[in-house]
PDB file of C-alpha atoms in Angstrom:
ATOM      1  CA  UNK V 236      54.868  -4.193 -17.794  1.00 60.00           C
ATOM      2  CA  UNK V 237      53.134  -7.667 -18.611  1.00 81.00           C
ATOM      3  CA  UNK V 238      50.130  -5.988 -20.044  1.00 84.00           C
ATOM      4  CA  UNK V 239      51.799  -3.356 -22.009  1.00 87.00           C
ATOM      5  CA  UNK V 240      53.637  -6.180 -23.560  1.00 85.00           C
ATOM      6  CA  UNK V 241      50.195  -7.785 -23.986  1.00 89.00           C
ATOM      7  CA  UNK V 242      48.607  -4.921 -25.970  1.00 90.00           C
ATOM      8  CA  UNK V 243      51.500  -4.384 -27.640  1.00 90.00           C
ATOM      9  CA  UNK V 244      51.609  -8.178 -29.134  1.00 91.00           C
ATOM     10  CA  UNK V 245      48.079  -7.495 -30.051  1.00 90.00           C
ATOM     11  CA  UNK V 246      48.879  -4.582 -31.647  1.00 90.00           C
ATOM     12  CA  UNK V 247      51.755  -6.354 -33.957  1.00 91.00           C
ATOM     13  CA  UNK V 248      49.195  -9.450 -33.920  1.00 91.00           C
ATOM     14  CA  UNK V 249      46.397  -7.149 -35.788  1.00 91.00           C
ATOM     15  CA  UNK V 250      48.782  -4.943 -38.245  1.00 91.00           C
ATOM     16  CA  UNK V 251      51.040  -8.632 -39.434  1.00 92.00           C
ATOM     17  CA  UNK V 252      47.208 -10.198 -40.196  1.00 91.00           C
ATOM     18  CA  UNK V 253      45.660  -7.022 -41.578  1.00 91.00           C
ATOM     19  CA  UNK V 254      49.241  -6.793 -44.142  1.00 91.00           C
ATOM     20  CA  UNK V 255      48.835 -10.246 -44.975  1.00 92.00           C
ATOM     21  CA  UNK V 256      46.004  -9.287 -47.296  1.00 90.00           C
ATOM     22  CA  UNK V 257      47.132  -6.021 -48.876  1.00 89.00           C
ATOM     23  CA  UNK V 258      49.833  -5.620 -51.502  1.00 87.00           C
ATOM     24  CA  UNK V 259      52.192  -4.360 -48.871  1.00 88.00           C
ATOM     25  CA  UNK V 260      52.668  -7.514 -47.242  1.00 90.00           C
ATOM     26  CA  UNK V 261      54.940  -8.796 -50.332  1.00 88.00           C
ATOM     27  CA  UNK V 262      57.412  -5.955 -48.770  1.00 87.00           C
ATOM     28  CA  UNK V 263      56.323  -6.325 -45.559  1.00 90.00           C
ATOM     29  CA  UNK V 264      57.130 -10.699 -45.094  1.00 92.00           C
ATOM     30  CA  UNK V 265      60.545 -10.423 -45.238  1.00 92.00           C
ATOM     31  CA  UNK V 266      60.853  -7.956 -42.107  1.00 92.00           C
ATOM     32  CA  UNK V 267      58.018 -10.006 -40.477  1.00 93.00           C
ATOM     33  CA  UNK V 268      59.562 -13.335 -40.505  1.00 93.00           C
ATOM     34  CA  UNK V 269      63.472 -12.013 -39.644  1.00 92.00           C
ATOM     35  CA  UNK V 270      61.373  -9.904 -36.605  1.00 92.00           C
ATOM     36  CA  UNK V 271      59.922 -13.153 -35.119  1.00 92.00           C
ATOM     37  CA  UNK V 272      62.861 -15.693 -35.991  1.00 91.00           C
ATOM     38  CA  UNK V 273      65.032 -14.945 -33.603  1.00 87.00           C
ATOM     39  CA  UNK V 274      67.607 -17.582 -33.733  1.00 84.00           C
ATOM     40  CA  UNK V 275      65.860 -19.539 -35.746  1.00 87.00           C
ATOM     41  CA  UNK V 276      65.632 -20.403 -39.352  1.00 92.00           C
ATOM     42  CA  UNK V 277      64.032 -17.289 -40.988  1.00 93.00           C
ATOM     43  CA  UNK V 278      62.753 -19.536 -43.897  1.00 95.00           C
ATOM     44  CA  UNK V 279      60.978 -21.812 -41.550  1.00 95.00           C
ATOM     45  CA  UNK V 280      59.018 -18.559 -40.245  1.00 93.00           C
ATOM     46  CA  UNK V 281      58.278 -17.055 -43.817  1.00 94.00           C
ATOM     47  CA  UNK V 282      56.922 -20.413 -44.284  1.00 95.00           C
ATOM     48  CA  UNK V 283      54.473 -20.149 -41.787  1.00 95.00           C
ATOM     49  CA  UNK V 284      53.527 -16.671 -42.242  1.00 95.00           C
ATOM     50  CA  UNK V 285      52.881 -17.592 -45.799  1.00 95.00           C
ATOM     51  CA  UNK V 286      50.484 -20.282 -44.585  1.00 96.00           C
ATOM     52  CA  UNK V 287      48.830 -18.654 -42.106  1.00 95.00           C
ATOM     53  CA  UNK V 288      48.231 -15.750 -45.113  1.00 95.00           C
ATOM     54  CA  UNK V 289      46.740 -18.906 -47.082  1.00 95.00           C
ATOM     55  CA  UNK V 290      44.111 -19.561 -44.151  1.00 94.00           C
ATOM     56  CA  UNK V 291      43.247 -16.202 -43.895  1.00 93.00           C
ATOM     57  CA  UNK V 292      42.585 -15.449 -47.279  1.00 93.00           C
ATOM     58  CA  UNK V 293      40.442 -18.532 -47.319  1.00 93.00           C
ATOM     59  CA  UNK V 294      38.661 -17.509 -44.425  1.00 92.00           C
ATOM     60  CA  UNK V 295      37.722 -14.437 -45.621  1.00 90.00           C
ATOM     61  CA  UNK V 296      36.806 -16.031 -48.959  1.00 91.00           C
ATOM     62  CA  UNK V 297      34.345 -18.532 -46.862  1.00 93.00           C
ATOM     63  CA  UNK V 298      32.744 -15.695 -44.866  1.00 91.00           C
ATOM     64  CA  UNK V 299      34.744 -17.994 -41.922  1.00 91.00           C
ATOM     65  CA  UNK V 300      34.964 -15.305 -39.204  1.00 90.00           C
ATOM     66  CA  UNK V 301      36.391 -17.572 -36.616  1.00 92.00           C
ATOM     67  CA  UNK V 302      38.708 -18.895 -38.855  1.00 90.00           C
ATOM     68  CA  UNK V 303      40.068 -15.239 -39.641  1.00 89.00           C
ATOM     69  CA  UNK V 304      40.608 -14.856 -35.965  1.00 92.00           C
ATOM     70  CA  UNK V 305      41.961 -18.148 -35.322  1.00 93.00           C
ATOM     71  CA  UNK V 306      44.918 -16.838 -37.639  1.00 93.00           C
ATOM     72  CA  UNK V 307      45.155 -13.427 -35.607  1.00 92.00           C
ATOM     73  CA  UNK V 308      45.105 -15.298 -32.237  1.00 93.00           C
ATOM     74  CA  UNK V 309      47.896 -17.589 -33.184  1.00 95.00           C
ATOM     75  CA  UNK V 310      50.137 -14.550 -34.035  1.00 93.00           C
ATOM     76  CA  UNK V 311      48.792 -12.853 -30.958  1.00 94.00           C
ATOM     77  CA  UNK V 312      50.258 -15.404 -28.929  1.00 94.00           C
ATOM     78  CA  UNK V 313      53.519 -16.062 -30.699  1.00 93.00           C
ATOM     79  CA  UNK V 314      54.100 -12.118 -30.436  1.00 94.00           C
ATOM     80  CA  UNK V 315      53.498 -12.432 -26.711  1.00 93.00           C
ATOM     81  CA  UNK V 316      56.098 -15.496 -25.669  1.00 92.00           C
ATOM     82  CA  UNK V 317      58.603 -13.614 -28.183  1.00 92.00           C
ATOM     83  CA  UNK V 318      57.822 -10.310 -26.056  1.00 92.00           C
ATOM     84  CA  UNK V 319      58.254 -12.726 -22.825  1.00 91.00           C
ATOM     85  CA  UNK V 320      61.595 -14.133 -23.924  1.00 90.00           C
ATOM     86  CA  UNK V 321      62.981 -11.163 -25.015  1.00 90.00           C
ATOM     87  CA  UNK V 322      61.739  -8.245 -23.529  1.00 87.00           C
ATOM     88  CA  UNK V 323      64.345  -6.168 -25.156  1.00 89.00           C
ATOM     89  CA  UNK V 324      62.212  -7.076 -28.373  1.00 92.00           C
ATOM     90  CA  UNK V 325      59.761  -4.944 -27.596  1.00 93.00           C
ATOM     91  CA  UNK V 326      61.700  -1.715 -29.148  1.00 93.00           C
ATOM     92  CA  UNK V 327      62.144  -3.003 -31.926  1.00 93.00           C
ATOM     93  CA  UNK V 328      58.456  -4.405 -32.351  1.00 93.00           C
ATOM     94  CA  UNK V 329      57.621  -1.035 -32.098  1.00 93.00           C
ATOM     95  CA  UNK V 330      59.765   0.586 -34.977  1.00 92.00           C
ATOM     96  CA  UNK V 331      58.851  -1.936 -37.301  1.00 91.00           C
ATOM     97  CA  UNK V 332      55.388  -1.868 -36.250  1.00 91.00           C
ATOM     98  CA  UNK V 333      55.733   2.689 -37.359  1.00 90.00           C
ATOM     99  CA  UNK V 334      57.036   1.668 -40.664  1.00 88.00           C
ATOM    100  CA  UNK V 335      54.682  -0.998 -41.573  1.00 85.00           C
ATOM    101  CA  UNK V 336      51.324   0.551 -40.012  1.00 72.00           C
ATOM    102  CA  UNK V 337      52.105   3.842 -38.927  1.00 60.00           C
ATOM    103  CA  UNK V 338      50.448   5.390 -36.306  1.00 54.00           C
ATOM    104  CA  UNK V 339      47.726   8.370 -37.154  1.00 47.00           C
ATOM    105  CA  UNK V 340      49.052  11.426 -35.860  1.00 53.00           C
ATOM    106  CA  UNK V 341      46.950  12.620 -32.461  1.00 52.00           C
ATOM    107  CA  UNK V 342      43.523  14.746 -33.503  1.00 54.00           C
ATOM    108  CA  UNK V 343      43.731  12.951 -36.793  1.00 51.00           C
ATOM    109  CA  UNK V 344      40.058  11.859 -38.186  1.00 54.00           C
ATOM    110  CA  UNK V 345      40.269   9.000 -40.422  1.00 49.00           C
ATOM    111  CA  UNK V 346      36.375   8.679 -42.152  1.00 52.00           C
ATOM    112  CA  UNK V 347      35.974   4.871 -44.202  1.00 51.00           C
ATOM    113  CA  UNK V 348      32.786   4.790 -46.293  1.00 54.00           C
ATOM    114  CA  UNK V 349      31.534   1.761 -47.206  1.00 53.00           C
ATOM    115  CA  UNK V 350      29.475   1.196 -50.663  1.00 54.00           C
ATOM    116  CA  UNK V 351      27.672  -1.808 -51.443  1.00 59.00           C
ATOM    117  CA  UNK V 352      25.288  -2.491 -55.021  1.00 59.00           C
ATOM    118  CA  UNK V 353      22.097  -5.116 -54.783  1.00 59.00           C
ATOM    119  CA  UNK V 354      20.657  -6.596 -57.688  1.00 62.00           C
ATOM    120  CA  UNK V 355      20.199  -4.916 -60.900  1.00 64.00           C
ATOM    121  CA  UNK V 356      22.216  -4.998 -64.101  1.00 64.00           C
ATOM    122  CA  UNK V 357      24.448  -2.818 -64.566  1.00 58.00           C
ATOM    123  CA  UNK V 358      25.894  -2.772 -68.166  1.00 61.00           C
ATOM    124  CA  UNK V 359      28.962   0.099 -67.480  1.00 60.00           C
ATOM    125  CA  UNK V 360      31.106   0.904 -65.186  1.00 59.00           C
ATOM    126  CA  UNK V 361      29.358   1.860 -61.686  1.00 58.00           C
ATOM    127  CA  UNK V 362      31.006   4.499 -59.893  1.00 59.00           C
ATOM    128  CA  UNK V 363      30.732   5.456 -56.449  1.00 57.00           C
ATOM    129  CA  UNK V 364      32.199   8.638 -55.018  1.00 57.00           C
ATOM    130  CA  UNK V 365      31.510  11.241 -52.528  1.00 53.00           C
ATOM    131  CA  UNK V 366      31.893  14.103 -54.863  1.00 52.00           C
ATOM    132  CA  UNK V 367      33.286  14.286 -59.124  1.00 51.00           C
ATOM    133  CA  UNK V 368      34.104  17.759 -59.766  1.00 50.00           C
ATOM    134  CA  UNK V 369      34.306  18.533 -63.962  1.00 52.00           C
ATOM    135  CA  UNK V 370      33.097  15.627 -65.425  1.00 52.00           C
ATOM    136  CA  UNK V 371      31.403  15.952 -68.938  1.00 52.00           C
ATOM    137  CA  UNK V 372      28.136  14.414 -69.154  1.00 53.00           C
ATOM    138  CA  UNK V 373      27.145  13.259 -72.354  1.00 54.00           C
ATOM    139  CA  UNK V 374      23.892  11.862 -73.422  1.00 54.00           C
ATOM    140  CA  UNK V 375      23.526   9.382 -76.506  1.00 60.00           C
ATOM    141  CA  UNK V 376      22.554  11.436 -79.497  1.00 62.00           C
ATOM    142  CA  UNK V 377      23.682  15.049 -78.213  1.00 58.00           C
ATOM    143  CA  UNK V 378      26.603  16.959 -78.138  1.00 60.00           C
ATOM    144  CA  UNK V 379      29.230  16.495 -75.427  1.00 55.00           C
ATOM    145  CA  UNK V 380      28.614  19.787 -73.470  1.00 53.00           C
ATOM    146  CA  UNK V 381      25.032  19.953 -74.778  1.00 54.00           C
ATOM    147  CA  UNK V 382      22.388  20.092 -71.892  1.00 53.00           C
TER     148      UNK V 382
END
């Protein structure tokens, strides 16, 4: 049971840090901070998922890899002594855990591309894409249509 509660405060650990830097996680703080309060002041806990968001954005700013995990460890282990004290916590780890990072469904393939530009100037827009289906190239001086 121990390490099932392990893995599964890694698990929160991971998806609170990964939110932290998305859009979502202005939706997602509130639920956070209640989740881990407990009994105690749920302000107190925002506040300190809000900083902990500051030293990870920094982090990642600074190329500071340990620093990123640093943040991720600390929430690692405050998920696990919250799991420890209240086991019956777990549950509800898990639900909000499916509505904040839900779970691929089994079979699912989920493909990330990554795209990267070195030197050059580029005076327009660059766009990168696997595939543009009817686009209309035009050429300076022609026709839009003309080939």
């Amino acid at each position: 049971m121990e390490a099932e509660l392990t893995a599964l405060a890694a698990s929160g650990a991971t998806a609170f840090v990964g939110l932290m830097v998305t859009e979502a996680w202005t939706q997602a703080r509130g639920r956070v901070a209640r989740f881990l309060a407990r009994g105690e002041d749920v302000d107190v806990i925002d506040a300190e998922l809000e900083e902990s968001r500051e030293e990870l954005i920094a982090a990642r700013r600074d190329g500071d890899e340990d620093g990123a995990a640093d943040v991720a460890a600390e929430w690692r282990m405050r998920l696990r002594r919250t799991l420890r004290d209240n086991p019956e916590a777990a549950e509800e780890l898990r639900g909000l855990l499916d509505e904040l990072a839900p779970r691929q469904p089994a079979g699912t393939t989920v493909s990330v591309n990554h795209n990267t530009i070195n030197d050059g100037i580029y005076n327009g827009p660059v766009i990168m894409a696997h595939s543009i289906h009817d686009g209309v190239r035009t050429v300076p001086g022609q026709e839009p249509g003309a080939r």
